[in-house]
Coordinates of C-alpha atoms and ligand atoms in Angstrom, one line a residue:
X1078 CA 0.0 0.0 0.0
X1079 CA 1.1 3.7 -0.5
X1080 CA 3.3 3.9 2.5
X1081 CA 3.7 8.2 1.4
X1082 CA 3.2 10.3 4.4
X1083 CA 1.8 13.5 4.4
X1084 CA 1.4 14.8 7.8
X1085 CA 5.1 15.2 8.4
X1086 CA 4.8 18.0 5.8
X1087 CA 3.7 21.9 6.8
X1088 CA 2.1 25.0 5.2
X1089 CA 2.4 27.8 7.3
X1090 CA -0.2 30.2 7.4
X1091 CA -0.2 34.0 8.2
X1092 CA -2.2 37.1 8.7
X1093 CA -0.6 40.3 7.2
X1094 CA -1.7 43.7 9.2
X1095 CA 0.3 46.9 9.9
X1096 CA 1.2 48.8 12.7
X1097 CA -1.6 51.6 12.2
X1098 CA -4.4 49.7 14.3
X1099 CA -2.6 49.9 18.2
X1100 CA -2.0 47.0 19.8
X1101 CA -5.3 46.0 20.9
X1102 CA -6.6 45.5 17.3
X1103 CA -3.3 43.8 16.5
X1104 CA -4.1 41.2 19.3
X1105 CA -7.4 40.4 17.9
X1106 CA -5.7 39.8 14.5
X1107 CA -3.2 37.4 16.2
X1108 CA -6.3 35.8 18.4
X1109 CA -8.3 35.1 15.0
X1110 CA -5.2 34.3 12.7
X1111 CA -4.5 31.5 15.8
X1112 CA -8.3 30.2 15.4
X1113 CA -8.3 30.1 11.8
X1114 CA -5.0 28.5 11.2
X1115 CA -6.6 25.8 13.9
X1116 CA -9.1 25.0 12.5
X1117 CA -7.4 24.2 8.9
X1118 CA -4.9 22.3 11.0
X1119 CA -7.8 19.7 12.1
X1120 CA -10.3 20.2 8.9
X1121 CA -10.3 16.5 7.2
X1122 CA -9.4 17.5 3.9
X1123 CA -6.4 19.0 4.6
X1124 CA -3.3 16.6 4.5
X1125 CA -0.6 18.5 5.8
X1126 CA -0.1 20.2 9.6
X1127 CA -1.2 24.1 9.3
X1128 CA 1.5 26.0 11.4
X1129 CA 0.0 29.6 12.7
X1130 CA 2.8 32.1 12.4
X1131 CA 3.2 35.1 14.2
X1132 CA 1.2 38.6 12.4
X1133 CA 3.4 40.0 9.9
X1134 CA 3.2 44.4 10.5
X1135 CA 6.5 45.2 9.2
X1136 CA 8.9 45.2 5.6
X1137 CA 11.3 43.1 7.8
X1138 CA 8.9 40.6 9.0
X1139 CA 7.3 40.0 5.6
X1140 CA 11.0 39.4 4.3
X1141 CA 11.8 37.1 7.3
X1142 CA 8.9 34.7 7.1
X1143 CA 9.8 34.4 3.4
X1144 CA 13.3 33.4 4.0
X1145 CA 13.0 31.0 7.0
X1146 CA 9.7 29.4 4.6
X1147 CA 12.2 28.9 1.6
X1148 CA 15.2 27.3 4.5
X1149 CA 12.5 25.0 6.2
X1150 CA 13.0 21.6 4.8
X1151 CA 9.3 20.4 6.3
X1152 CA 7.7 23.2 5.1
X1153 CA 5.7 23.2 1.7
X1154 CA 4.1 26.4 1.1
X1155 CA 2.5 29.6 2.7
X1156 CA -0.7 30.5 3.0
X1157 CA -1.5 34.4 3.5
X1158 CA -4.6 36.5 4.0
X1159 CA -5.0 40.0 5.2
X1160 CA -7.9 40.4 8.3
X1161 CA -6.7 44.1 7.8
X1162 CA -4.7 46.5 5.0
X1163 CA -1.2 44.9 5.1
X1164 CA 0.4 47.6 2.7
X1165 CA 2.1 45.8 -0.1
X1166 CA 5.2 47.4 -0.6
X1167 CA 6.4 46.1 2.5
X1168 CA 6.1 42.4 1.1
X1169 CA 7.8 43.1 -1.6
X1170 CA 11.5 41.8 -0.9
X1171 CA 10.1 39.0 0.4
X1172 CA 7.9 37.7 -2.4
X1173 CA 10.2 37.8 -4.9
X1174 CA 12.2 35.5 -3.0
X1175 CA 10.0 33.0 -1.6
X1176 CA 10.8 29.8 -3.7
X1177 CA 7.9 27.7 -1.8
X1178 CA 4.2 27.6 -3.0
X1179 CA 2.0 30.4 -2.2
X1180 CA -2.0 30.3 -1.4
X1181 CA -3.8 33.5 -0.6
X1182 CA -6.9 32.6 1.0
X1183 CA -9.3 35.6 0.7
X1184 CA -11.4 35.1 4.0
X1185 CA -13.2 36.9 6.2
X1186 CA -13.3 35.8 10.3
X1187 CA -16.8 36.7 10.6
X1188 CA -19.0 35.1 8.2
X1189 CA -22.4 37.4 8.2
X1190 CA -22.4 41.3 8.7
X1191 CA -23.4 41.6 12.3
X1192 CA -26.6 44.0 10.9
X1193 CA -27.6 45.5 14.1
X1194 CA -24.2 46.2 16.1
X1195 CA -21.8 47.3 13.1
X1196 CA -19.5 50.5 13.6
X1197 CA -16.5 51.6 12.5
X1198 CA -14.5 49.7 14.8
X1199 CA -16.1 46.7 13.4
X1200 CA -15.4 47.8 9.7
X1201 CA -11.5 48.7 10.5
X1202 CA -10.8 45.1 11.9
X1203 CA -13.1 42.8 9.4
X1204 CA -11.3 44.5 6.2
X1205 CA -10.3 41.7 4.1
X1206 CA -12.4 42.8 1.4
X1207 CA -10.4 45.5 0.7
X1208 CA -6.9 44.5 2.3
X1209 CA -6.7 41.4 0.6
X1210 CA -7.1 43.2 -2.9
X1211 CA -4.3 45.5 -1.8
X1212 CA -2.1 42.2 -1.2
X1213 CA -3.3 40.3 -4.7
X1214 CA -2.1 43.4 -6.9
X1215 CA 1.1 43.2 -5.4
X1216 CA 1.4 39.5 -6.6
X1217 CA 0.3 40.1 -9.8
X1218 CA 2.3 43.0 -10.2
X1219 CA 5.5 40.8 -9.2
X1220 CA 3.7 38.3 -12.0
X1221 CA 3.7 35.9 -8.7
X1222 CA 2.1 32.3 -9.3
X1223 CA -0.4 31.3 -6.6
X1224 CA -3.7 30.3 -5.8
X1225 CA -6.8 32.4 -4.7
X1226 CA -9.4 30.7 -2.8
X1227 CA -12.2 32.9 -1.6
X1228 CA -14.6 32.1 1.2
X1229 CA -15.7 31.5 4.4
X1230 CA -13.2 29.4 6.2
X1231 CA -15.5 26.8 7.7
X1232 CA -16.8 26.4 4.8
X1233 CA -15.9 22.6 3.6
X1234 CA -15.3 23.5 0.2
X1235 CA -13.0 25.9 0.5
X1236 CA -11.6 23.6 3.5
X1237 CA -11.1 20.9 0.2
X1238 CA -9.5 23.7 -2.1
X1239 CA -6.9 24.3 0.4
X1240 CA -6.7 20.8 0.9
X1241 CA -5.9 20.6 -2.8
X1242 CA -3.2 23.1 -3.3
X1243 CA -1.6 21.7 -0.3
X1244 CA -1.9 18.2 -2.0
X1245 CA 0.2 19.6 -5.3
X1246 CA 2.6 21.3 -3.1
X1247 CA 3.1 18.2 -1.0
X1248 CA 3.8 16.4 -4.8
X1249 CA 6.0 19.7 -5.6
X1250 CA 8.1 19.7 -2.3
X1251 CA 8.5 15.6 -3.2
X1252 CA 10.6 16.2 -6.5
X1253 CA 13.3 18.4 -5.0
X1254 CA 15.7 16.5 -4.9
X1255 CA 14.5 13.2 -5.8
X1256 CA 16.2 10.6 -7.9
X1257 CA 14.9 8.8 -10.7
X1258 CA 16.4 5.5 -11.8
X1259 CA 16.6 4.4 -15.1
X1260 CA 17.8 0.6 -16.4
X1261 CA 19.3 1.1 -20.0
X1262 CA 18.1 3.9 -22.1
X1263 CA 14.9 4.4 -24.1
X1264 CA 13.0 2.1 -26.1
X1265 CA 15.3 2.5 -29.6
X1266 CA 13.6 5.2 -32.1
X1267 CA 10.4 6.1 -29.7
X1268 CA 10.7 9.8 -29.6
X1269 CA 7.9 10.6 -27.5
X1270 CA 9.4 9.1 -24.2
X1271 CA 13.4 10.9 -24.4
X1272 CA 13.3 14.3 -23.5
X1273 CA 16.4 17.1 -22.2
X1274 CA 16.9 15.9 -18.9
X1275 CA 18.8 18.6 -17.8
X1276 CA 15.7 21.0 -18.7
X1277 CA 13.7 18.4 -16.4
X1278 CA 16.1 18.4 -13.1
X1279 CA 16.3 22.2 -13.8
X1280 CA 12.3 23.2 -14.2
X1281 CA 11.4 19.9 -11.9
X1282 CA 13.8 19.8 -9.6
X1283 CA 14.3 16.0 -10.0
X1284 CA 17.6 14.5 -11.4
X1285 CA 17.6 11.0 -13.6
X1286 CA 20.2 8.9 -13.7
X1287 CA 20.8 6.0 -15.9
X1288 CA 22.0 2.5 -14.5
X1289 CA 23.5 -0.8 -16.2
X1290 CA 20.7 -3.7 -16.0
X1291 CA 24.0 -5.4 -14.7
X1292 CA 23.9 -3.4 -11.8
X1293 CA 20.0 -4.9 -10.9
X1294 CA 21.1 -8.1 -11.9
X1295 CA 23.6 -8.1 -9.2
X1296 CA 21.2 -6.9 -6.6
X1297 CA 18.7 -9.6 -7.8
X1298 CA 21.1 -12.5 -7.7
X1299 CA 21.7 -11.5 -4.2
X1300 CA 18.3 -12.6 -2.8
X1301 CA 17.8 -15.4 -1.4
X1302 CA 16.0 -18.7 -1.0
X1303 CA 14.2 -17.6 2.2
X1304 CA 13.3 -14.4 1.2
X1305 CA 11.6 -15.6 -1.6
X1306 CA 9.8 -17.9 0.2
X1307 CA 8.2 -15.1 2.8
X1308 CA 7.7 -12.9 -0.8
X1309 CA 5.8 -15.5 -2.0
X1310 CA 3.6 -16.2 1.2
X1311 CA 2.8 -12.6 0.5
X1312 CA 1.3 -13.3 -2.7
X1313 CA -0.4 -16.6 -1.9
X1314 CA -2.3 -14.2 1.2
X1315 CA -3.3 -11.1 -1.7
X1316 CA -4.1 -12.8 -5.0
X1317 CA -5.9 -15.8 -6.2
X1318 CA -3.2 -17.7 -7.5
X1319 CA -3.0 -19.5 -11.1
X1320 CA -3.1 -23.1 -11.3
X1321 CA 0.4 -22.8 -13.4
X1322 CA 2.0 -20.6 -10.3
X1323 CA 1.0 -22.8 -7.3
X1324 CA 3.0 -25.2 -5.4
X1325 CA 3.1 -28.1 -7.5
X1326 CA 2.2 -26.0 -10.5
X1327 CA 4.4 -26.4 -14.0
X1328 CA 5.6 -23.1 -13.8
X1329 CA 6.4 -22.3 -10.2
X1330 CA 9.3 -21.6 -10.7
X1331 CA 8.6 -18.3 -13.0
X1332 CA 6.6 -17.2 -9.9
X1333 CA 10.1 -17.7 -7.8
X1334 CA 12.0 -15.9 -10.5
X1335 CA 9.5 -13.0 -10.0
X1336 CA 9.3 -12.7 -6.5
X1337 CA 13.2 -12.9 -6.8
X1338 CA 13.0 -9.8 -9.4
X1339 CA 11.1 -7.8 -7.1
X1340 CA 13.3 -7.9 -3.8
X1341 CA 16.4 -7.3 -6.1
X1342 CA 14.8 -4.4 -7.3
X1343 CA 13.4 -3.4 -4.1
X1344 CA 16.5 -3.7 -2.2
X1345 CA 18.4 -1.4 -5.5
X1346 CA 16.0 1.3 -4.9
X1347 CA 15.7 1.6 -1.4
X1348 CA 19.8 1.6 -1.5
X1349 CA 20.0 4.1 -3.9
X1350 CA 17.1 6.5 -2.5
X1351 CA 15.2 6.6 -5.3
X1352 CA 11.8 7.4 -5.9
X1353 CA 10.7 5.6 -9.1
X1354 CA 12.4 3.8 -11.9
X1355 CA 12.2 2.8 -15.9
X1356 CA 12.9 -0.1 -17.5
X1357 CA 13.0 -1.1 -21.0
X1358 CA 12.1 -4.8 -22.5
X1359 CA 15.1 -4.6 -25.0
X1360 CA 17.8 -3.9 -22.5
X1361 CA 16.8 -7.0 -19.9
X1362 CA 20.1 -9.0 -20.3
X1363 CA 20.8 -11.0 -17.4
X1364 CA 17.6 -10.9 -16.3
X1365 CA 14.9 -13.9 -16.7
X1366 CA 11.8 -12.0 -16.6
X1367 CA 10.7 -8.6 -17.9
X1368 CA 9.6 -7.3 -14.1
X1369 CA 5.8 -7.2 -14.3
X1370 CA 5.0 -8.3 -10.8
X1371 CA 7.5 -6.1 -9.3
X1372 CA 7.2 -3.1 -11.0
X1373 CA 3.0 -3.1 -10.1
X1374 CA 3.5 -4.0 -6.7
X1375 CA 6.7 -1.5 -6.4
X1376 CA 4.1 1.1 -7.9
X1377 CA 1.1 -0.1 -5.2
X1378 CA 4.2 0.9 -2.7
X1379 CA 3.9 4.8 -3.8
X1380 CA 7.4 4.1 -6.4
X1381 CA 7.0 6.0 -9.8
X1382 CA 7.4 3.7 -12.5
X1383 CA 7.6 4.4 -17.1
X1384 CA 8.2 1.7 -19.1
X1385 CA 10.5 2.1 -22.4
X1386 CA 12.8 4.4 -20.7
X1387 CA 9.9 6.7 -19.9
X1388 CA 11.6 8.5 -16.8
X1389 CA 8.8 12.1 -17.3
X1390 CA 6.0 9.4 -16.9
X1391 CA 8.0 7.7 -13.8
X1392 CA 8.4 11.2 -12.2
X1393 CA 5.2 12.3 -12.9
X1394 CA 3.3 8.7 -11.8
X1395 CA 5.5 9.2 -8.1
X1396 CA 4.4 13.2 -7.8
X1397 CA 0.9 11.8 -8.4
X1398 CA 1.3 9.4 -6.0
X1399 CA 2.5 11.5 -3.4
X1400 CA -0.4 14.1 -4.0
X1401 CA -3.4 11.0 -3.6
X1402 CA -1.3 9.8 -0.1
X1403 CA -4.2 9.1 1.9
X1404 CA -7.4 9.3 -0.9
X1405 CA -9.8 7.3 -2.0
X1406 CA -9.0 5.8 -5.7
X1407 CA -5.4 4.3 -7.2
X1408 CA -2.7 5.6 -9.1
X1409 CA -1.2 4.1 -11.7
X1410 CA 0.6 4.4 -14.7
X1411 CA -1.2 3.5 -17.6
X1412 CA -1.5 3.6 -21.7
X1413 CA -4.1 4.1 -24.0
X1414 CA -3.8 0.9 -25.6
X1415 CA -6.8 0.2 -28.0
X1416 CA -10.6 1.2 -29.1
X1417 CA -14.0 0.4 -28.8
X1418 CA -15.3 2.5 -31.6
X1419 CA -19.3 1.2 -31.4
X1420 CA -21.3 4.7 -32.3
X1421 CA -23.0 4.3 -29.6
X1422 CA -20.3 4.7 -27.2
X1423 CA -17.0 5.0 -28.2
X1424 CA -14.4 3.7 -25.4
X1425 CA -10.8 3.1 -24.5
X1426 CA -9.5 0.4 -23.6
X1427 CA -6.1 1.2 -21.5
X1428 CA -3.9 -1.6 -20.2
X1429 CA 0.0 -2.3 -20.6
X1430 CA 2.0 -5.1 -21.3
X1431 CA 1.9 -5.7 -17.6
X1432 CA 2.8 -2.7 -15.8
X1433 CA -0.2 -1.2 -14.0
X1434 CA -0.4 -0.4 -10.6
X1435 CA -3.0 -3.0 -8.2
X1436 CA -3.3 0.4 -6.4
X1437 CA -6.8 0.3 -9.1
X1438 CA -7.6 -2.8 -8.8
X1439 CA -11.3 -4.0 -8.4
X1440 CA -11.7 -6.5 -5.8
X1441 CA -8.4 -9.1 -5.7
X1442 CA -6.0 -9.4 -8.9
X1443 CA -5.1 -12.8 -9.7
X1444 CA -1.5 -13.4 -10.3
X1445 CA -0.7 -15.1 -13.6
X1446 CA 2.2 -16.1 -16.1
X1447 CA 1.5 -15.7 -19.9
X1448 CA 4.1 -15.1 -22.8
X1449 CA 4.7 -11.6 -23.5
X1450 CA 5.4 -12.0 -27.7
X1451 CA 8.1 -9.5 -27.6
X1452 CA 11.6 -9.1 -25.6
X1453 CA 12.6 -12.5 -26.2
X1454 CA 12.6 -13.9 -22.5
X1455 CA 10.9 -16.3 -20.1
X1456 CA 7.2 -15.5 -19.2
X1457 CA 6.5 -12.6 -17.0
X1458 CA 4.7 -12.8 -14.1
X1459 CA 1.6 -10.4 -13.4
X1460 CA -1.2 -9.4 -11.9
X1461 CA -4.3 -9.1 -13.6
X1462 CA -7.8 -7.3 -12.8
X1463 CA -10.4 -4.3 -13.7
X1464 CA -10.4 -1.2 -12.7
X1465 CA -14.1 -0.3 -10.9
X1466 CA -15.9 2.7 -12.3
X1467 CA -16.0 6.2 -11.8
X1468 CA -14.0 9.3 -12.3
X1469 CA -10.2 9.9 -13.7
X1470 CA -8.0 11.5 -15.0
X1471 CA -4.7 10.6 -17.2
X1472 CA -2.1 13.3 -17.4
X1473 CA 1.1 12.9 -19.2
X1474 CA 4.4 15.8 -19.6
X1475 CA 6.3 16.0 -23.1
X1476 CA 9.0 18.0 -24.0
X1477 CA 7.8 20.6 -26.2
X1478 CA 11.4 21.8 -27.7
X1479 CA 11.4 25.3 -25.9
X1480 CA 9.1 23.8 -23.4
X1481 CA 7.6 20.8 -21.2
X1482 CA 4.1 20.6 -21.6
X1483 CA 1.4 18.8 -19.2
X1484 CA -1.6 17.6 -20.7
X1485 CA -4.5 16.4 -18.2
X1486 CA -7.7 14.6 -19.7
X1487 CA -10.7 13.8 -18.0
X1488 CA -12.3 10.2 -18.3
X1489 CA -15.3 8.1 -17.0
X1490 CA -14.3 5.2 -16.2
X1491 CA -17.2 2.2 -17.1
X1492 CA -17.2 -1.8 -16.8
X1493 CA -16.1 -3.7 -19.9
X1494 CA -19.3 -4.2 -21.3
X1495 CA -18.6 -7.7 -21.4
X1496 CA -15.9 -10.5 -18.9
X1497 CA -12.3 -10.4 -20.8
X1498 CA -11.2 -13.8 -20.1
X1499 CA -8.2 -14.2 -22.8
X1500 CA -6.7 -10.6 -22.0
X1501 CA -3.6 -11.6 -19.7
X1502 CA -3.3 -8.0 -18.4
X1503 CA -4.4 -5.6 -16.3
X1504 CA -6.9 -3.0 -17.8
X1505 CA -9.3 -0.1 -17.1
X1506 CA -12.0 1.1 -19.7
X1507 CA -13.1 4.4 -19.9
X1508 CA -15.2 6.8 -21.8
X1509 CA -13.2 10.2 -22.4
X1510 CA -15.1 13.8 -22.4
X1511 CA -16.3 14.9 -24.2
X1512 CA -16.2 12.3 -26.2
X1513 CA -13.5 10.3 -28.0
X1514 CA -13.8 12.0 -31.5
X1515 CA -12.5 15.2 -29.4
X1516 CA -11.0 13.9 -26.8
X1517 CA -8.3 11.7 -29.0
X1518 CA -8.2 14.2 -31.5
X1519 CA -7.3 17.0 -29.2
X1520 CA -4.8 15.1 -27.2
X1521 CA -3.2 14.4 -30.0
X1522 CA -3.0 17.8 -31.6
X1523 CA -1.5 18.6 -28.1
X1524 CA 1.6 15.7 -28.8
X1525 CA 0.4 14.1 -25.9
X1526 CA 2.3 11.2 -25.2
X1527 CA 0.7 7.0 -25.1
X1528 CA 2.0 7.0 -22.0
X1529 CA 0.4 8.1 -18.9
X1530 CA 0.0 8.4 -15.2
X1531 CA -3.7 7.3 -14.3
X1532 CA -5.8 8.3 -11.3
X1533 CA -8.8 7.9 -9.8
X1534 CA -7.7 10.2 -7.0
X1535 CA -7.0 13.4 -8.1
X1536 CA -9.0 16.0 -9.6
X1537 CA -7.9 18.6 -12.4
X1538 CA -8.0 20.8 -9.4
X1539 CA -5.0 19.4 -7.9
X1540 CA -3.0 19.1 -11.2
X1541 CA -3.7 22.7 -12.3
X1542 CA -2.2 23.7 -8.9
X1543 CA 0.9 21.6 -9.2
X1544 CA 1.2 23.0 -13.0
X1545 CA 1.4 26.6 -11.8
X1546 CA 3.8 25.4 -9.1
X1547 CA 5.9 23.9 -11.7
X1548 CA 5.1 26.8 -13.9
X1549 CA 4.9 24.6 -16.7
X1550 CA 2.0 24.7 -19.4
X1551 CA -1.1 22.9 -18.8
X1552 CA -3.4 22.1 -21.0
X1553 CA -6.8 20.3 -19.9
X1554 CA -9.0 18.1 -22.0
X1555 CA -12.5 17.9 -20.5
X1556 CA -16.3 18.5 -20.9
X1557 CA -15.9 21.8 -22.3
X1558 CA -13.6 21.2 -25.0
X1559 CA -14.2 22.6 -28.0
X1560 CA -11.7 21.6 -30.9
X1561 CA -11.4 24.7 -32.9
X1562 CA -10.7 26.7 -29.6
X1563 CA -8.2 24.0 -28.1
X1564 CA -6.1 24.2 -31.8
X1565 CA -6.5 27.9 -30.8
X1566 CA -5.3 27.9 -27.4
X1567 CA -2.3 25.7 -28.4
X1568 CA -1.1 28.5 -30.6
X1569 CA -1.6 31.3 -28.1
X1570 CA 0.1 29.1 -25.2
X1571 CA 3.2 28.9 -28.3
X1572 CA 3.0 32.5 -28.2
X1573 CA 3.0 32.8 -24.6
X1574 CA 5.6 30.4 -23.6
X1575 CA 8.1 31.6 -26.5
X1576 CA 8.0 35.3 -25.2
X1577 CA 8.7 34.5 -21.4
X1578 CA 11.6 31.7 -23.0
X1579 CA 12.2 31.9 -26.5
X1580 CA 11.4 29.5 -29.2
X1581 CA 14.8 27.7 -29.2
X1582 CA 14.8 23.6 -29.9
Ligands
LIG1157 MN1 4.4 1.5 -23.6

């Protein structure tokens, strides 16, 4: 199971003020900051510990809370809002060098106008309304990414919003500094999954770094009898076994080969600190079995994992992992892997060779051993199931040239109209919105990739929050779209991004 933690992570939140109001008003502010901040700290939807920080009043205050944010290595993000007018010069030197997240939440303390006992006093203390619009122009004068969430803050929606953002931050926070693994290069010719990876560790913060299979085959020649033993117990007590795989079964001995893959590889990561891997199925030498078993269960463990040398998908699969710690729904990564092209409901069918996560799995995979056709090597071992119905989205980064670019689309995910008893993988089907004709057609006028990372977790919300934490172009495929206006926006997002970068590549 995702074993991701999120609670060790912290936004910090803070109300901005000025001297002018005495300290008596100034105490109120604190008093109210202190019961807000609270009450996000407990509020269900939000993952992360909500520190209250102390009222900021002054130029050197704004600065110094932006400076110990940016050194804290737990914290993930600010969260400010003005109860009063916080002039917005004296933030200045401090946002424009805050390198962590920022959320203005435009709230109010009091939720209704107290009608019959208002006054002036009342007015100069509850002025959000206006002090929080004094505090937005400077952020868009700085051209500042950040979120806005207006509301009342017992409100459980905007609870959830915050919630969100702190979600994409917590994914954010989780690529600094990670390490992505790769074994051998890309999948020869495939254009789609290489990529400047310098460009990546440089806008992403993640660095990928490619290892000899030789070095995993080592690792998995290391394991032993016993541990394969307890590894397989392990299965015996998740899945349903196949008749093949069990004890006296013909091919019991591709199931030991595959728990024997997956501790190898287990035990390489863990040494190595890294937080997702690729593979490729020409570049296995030394290795019996193209990991199938390993690689889904590795995933189920919150690892980020791309097939072909996919390391964008890996990183991406692992940030999306992070941001769903805790939710309701799998992640997984996934491909768009064939059609259903009946008029009267067009579907996708999405599976892999044998990579997809059990984090989606409806009710308990069975574990199985069927040849794979290409690669050249012994059966692979995998786990096969559906994927139950209901919302999801699949999200995927290329690199554009001048530019990565994240394309998000939104899905419905629907039984198989009918059992699939010959298909030897895992697989979810899904209707796309609008609908395939524009869904496919605009994903594909995008470049999006036929890889992606899958869930049933997230919410465009949460992507479109990590995107402008990224600040990389998003681009979102859903009810709404239109084609003629997506080919449009396409072009003015060319526009856009070759001004602020140039149109080198
Ligand atoms: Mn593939």
């Amino acid at each position: 199971m995702n074993t991701i933690n999120l609670k060790q992570l912290e936004v910090w939140f803070v109300a901005g003020s000025q001297p002018l109001y005495g300290p008596e008003t100034l105490k109120q502010v604190a008093t109210n900051a202190q019961q807000i901040g609270q009450a996000l700290d407990r509020a269900s939807s939000i993952p992360v510990q909500v520190l209250v920080k102390p009222v900021v009043k002054t130029p050197a205050e704004a600065t110094g809370l932006c400076q110990a944010a940016n050194e804290n290595p737990d914290c993930i993000g600010i969260i400010t809002w003005c109860h009063t007018f916080s002039p917005s010069k004296m933030w200045i030197n401090g946002l424009k060098s805050l390198r962590k997240p920022l959320l203005h939440l435009h709230t109010q303390h009091n939720r209704d106008i107290p009608w019959a006992t208002i006054d002036m006093d009342f007015m100069n203390l509850n002025q959000a309304a206006h002090g929080d619009r004094e505090h937005g122009f400077i952020m868009s004068r700085l051209r500042m990414e950040r979120k806005v969430v207006v509301g009342y803050w017992q409100d459980l929606a905007v609870q959830r919003r915050i919630g969100n953002w702190c979600r994409a931050a917590a994914g954010w926070h989780d690529w600094q500094g990670a390490k992505f693994c790769r074994f051998g290069d890309n999948m020869r010719e495939v254009a789609v999954t290489d990529g400047d990876k310098v460009a990546a560790q440089m806008q992403f913060g993640y660095s990928v770094g490619t290892y000899g299979v030789g070095d995993l085959v080592k690792s998995v020649t290391a394991v032993t009898d016993r541990e394969i033993d307890r590894l397989i117990g392990e299965y015996e007590g998740l899945y349903t076994v196949a008749p093949k795989l069990r004890k006296t079964g013909a091919m019991r001995q591709s199931l030991r080969e595959a728990a024997r893959i997956e501790l190898g590889l287990r035990a390489f990561l863990s040494s190595g600190d890294f937080k997702g891997f690729t593979d490729c199925f020409e570049e296995l030498h030394g290795l019996a079995q193209l990991p199938g078993v390993a690689a889904q269960r590795l995933m189920a463990d919150g690892y980020g994992f791309g097939p072909e040398g996919d390391w964008k998908t890996s990183a991406l699969v692992r940030a999306m992992k992070v941001m769903a710690a805790g939710l309701k729904g799998g992640t997984s990564f996934m491909e768009d892997y064939t059609y259903h092209l009946d008029p009267k409901c067009n579907l996708v069918l999405g599976a892999h060779m044998l990579e997809i996560c059990p984090s989606i799995a409806k009710g308990k995979p069975s574990i199985e051993v069927h040849p794979l056709g290409i690669g050249g090597k012994a059966d692979p071992v995998r786990l096969v199931f559906d994927t139950p119905a209901g919302p999801a989205i699949n999200a995927s980064i290329m690199d554009m040239g001048n530019r990565f670019r994240l394309l998000l689309s939104e899905v419905e995910v629907v039984p198989p109209e009918k059992p699939l008893p010959r298909l030897p993988v895992a697989r979810a089907v899904w209707m796309p919105k609008p609908d395939l004709a524009t869904s496919a057609a605009a994903w594909i006028y995008a470049g999006g990739a036929h890889h992606t990372s899958f869930s049933q977790a997230l919410t465009t919300e949460i992507i479109e929050d990590f995107a402008a934490m990224a600040d990389v172009e998003l681009v979102v495929i859903d009810a709404d779209t239109r084609l003629r206006q997506f080919k449009q926006e396409l072009k003015w997002n060319e526009v856009y991004y070759g001004l602020r970068r140039g149109f080198s590549g």
